Short mmCIF file of C-alpha atoms in Angstrom, two decimals:
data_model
loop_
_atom_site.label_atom_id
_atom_site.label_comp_id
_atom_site.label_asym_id
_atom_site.label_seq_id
_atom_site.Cartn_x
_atom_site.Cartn_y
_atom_site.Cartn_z
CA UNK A 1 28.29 65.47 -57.82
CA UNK A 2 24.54 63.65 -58.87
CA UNK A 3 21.46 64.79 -57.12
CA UNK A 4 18.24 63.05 -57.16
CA UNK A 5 15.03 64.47 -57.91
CA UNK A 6 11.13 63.51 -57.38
CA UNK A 7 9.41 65.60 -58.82
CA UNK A 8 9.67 67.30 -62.32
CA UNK A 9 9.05 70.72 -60.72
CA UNK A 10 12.21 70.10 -58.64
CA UNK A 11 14.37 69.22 -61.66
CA UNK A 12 12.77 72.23 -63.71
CA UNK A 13 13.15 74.76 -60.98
CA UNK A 14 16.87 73.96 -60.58
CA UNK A 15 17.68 74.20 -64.77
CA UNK A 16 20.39 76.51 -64.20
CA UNK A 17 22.13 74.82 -62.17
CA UNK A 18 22.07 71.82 -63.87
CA UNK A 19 25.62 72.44 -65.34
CA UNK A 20 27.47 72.12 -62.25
CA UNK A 21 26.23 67.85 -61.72
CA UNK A 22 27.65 64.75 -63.50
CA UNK A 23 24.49 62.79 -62.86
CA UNK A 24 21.48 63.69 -62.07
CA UNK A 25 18.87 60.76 -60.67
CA UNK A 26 14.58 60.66 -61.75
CA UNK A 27 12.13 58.28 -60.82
CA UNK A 28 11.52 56.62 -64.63
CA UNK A 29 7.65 57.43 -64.17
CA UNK A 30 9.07 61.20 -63.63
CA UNK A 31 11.21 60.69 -67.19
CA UNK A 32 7.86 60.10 -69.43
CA UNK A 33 6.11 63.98 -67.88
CA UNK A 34 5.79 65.95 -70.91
CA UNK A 35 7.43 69.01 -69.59
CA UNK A 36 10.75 67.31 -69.76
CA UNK A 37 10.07 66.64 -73.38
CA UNK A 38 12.41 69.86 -74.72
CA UNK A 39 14.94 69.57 -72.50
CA UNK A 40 15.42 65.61 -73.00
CA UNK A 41 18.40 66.32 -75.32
CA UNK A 42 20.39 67.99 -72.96
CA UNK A 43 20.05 65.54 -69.88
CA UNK A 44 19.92 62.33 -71.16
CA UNK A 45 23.55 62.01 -70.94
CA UNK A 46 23.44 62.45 -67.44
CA UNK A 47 20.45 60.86 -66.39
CA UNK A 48 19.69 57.24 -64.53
CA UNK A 49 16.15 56.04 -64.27
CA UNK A 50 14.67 54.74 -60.69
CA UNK A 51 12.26 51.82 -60.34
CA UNK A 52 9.92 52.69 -56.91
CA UNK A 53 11.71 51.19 -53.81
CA UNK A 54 8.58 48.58 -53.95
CA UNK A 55 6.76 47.14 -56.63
CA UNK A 56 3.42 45.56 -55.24
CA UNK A 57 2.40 45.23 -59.25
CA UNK A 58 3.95 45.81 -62.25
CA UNK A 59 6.96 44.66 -62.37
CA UNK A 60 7.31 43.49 -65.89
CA UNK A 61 6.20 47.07 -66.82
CA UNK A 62 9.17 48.99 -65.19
CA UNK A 63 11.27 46.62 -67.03
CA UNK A 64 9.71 47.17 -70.28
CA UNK A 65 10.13 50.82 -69.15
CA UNK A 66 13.64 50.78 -68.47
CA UNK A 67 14.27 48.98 -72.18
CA UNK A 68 12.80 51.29 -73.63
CA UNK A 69 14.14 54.27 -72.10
CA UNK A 70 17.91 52.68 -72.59
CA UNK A 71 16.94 52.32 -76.43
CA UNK A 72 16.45 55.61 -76.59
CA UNK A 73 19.65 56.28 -75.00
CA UNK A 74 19.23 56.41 -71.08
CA UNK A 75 23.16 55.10 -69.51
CA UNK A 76 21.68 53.66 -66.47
CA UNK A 77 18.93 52.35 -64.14
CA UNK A 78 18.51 52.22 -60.50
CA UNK A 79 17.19 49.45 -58.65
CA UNK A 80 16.37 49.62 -54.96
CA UNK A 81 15.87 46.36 -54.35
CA UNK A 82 17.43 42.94 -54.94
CA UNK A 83 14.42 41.34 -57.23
CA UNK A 84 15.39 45.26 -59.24
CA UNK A 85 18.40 44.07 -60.45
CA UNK A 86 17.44 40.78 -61.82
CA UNK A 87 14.41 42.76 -64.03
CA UNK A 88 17.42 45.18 -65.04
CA UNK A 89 19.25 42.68 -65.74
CA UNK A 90 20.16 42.94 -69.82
CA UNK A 91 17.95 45.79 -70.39
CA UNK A 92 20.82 47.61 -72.38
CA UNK A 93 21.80 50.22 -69.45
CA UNK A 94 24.19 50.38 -66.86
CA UNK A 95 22.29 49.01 -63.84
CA UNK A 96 23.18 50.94 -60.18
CA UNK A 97 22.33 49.42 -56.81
CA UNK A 98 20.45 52.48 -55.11
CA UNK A 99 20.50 53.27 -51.26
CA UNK A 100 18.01 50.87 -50.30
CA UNK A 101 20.24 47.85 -51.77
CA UNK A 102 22.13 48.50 -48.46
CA UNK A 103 25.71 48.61 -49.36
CA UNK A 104 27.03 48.71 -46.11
CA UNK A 105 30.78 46.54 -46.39
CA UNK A 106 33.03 46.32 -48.92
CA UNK A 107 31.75 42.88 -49.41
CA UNK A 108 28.23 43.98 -49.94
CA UNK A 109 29.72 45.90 -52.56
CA UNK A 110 31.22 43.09 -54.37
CA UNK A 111 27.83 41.27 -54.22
CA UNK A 112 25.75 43.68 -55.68
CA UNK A 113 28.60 44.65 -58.49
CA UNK A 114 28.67 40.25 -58.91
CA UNK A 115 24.89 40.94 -59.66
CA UNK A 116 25.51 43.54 -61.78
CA UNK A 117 25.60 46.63 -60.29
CA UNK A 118 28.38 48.41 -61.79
CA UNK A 119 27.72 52.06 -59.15
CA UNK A 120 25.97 51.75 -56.06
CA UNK A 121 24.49 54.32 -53.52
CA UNK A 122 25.97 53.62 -49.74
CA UNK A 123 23.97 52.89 -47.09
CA UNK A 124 23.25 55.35 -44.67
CA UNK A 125 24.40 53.43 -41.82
CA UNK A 126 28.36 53.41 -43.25
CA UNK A 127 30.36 55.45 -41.07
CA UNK A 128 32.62 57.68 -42.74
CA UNK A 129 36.03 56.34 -41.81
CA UNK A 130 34.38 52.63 -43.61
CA UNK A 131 34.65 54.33 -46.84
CA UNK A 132 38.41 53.72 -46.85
CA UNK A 133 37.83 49.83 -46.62
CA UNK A 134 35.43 49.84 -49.93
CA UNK A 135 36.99 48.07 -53.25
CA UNK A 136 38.29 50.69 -55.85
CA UNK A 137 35.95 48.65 -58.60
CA UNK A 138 33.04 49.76 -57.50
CA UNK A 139 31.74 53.20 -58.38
CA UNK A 140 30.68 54.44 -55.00
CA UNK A 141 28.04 57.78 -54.53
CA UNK A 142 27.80 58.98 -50.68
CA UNK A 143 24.96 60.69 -49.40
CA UNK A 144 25.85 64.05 -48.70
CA UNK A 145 22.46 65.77 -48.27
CA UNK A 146 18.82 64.94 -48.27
CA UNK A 147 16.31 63.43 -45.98
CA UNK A 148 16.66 59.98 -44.90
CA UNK A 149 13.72 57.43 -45.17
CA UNK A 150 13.00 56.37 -41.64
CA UNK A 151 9.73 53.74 -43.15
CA UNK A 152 7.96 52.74 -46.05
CA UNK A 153 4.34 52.62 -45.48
CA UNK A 154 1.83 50.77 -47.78
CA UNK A 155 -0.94 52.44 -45.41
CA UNK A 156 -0.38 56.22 -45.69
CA UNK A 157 -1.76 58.02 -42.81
CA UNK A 158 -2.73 61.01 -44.97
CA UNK A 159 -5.58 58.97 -46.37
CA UNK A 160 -7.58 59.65 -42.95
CA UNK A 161 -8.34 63.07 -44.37
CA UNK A 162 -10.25 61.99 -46.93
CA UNK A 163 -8.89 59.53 -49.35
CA UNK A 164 -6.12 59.74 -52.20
CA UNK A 165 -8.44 62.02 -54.23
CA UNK A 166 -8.53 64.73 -51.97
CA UNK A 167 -5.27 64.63 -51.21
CA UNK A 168 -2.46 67.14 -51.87
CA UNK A 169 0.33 64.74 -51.17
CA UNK A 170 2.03 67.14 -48.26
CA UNK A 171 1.93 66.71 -44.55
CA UNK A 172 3.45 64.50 -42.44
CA UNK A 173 3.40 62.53 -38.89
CA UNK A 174 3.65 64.31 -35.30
CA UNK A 175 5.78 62.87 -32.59
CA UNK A 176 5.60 63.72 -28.84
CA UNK A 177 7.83 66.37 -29.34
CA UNK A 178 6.16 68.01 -31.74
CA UNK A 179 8.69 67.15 -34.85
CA UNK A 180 7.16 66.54 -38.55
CA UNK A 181 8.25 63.70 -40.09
CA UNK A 182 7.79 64.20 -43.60
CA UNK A 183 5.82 61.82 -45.98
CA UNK A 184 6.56 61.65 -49.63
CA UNK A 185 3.69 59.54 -51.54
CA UNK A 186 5.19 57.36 -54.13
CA UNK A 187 1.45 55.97 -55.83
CA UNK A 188 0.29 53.35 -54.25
CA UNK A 189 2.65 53.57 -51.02
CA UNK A 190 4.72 56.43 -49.09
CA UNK A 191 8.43 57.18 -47.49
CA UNK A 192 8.25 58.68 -43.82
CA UNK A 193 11.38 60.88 -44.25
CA UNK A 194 13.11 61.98 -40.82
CA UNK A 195 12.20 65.32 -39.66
CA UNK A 196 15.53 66.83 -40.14
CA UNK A 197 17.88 66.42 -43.36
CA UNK A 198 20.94 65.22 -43.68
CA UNK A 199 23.38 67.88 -44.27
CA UNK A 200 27.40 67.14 -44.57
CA UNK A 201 28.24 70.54 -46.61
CA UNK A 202 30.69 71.47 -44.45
CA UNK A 203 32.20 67.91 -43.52
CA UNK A 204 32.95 66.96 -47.21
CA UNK A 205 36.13 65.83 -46.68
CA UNK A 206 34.58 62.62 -44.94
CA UNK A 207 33.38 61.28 -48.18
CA UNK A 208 36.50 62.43 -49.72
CA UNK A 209 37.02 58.56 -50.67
CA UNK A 210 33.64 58.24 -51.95
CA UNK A 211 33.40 58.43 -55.88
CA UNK A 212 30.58 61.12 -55.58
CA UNK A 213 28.37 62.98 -53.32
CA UNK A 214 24.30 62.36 -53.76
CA UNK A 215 22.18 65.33 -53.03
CA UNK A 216 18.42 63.53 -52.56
CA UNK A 217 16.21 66.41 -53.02
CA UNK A 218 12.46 64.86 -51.92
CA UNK A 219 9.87 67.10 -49.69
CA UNK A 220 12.11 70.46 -50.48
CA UNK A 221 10.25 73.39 -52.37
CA UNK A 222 11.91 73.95 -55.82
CA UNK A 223 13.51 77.11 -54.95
CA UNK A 224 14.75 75.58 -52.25
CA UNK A 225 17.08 73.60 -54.43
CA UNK A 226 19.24 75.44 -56.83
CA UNK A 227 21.04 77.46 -53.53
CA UNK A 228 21.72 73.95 -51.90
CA UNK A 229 23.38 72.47 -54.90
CA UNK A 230 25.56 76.05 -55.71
CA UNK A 231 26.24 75.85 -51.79
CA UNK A 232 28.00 71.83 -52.43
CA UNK A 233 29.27 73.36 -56.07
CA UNK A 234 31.08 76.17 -54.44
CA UNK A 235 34.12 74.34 -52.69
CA UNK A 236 35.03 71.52 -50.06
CA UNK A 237 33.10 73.37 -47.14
CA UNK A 238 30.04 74.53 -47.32
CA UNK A 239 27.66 75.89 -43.84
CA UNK A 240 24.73 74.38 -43.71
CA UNK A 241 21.40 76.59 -43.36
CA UNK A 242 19.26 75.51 -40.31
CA UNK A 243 18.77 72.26 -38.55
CA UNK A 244 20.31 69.65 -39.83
CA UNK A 245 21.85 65.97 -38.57
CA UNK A 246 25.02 64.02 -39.52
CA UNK A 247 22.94 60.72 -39.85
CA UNK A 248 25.53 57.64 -38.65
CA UNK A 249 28.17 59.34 -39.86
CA UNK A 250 30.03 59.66 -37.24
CA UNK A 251 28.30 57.74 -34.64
CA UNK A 252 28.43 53.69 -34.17
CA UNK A 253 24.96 51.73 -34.52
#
């Protein structure tokens, strides 16, 4: 089981639990916050760094991140986009193809692995019964819970109340119906997350053929986390707690 974390307060809040996951996922900008400093020991052999989903600048600096996070000992690196894994490319890690890489056919697969993705993150639109027709040389995580990004925005709309500064990076978007669409500010740019979060606790044995389950933990309050990732510890079925949605799943696009 890996989960994903973006904030250090997440990560923190769930310490005790961190026993119970294989791999656990950080934005690399999240790696270098001081208050992971005493604990760096103990995850590092489970960690994989993130680059952002976009890079409008900067690229040569998350590379030059990533090498020097994999000298010091980091296993792996997650790109999200195709120019990612060309900057990864050598950096002394085990590169990953993230969810945004959409691996959607076992083909896809074997181009991102050709590229040098050795694990990659499935994309949301796979329907479970797919899984089955992936190649057994990939390393393949399926999303299992978390909110899915429905846009990226490089126009926030939370900067009508007053700018970045005054911001306090929560809040969201209002449809018709009166749903909140969650948006998660990522510096410089946001994610619109859908209003409702994916939740296949109790459906588990549909990414049976999967090599691991993701839990993407993004606009959740840290206590919020811990119980979900005891609740996918605790065995192959799990209820889930509120509203929730099956993404594509188990429906056609």
């Amino acid at each position: 089981m890996a989960a994903r974390f973006e904030a250090v307060e997440q990560l923190l809040a769930a310490r005790e639990v961190w026993p119970l996951l294989d791999e656990i996922l950080l934005p690399l900008r999240v790696l270098e916050d001081r208050r992971l400093a005493p604990f760096l020991d103990e995850l590092l052999p489970k960690l994989t760094g993130c680059l952002p989903r976009l890079l409008f600048t900067g690229e040569g600096e998350e590379a030059q991140r990533a090498r020097r996070w994999a000298a010091r000992g980091l296993p792996r690196v997650e790109g999200d986009n195709l120019a990612h894994l060309e900057l990864l490319r050598g950096c002394g890690a085990e590169v990953t193809a993230g969810p945004g890489l959409s691996c959607f056919s076992g083909p896809a697969a074997l181009a991102l692995q050709g590229m040098g993705a050795v694990r990659a993150t499935l994309s949301p639109e796979v329907q479970a019964a797919e899984i089955a027709q992936f190649p057994q040389t990939v390393f393949l995580r399926a999303l299992g819970y978390g909110r899915l990004p429905v846009m990226n925005l490089r126009a926030c709309p939370l900067q009508n109340r007053g700018g970045c500064a005054a911001c306090r990076r929560t809040g969201g978007v209002v449809d018709r119906t009166g749903r909140l669409f969650p948006l998660l500010c990522q510096g410089g740019w946001s994610q619109l997350l859908n209003c409702l979060p994916l939740d296949m606790g109790d459906r588990r044995d549909a990414l049976a053929l999967a090599d691991s389950e993701l839990l993407w933990f993004t606009v959740e309050a840290p206590g919020e986390i811990a119980p979900t990732i005891r609740r996918y510890a605790a065995g192959q079925r799990s209820t889930p707690q509120g509203r929730y949605t099956r993404g594509l799943y188990f429906r056609a696009v």
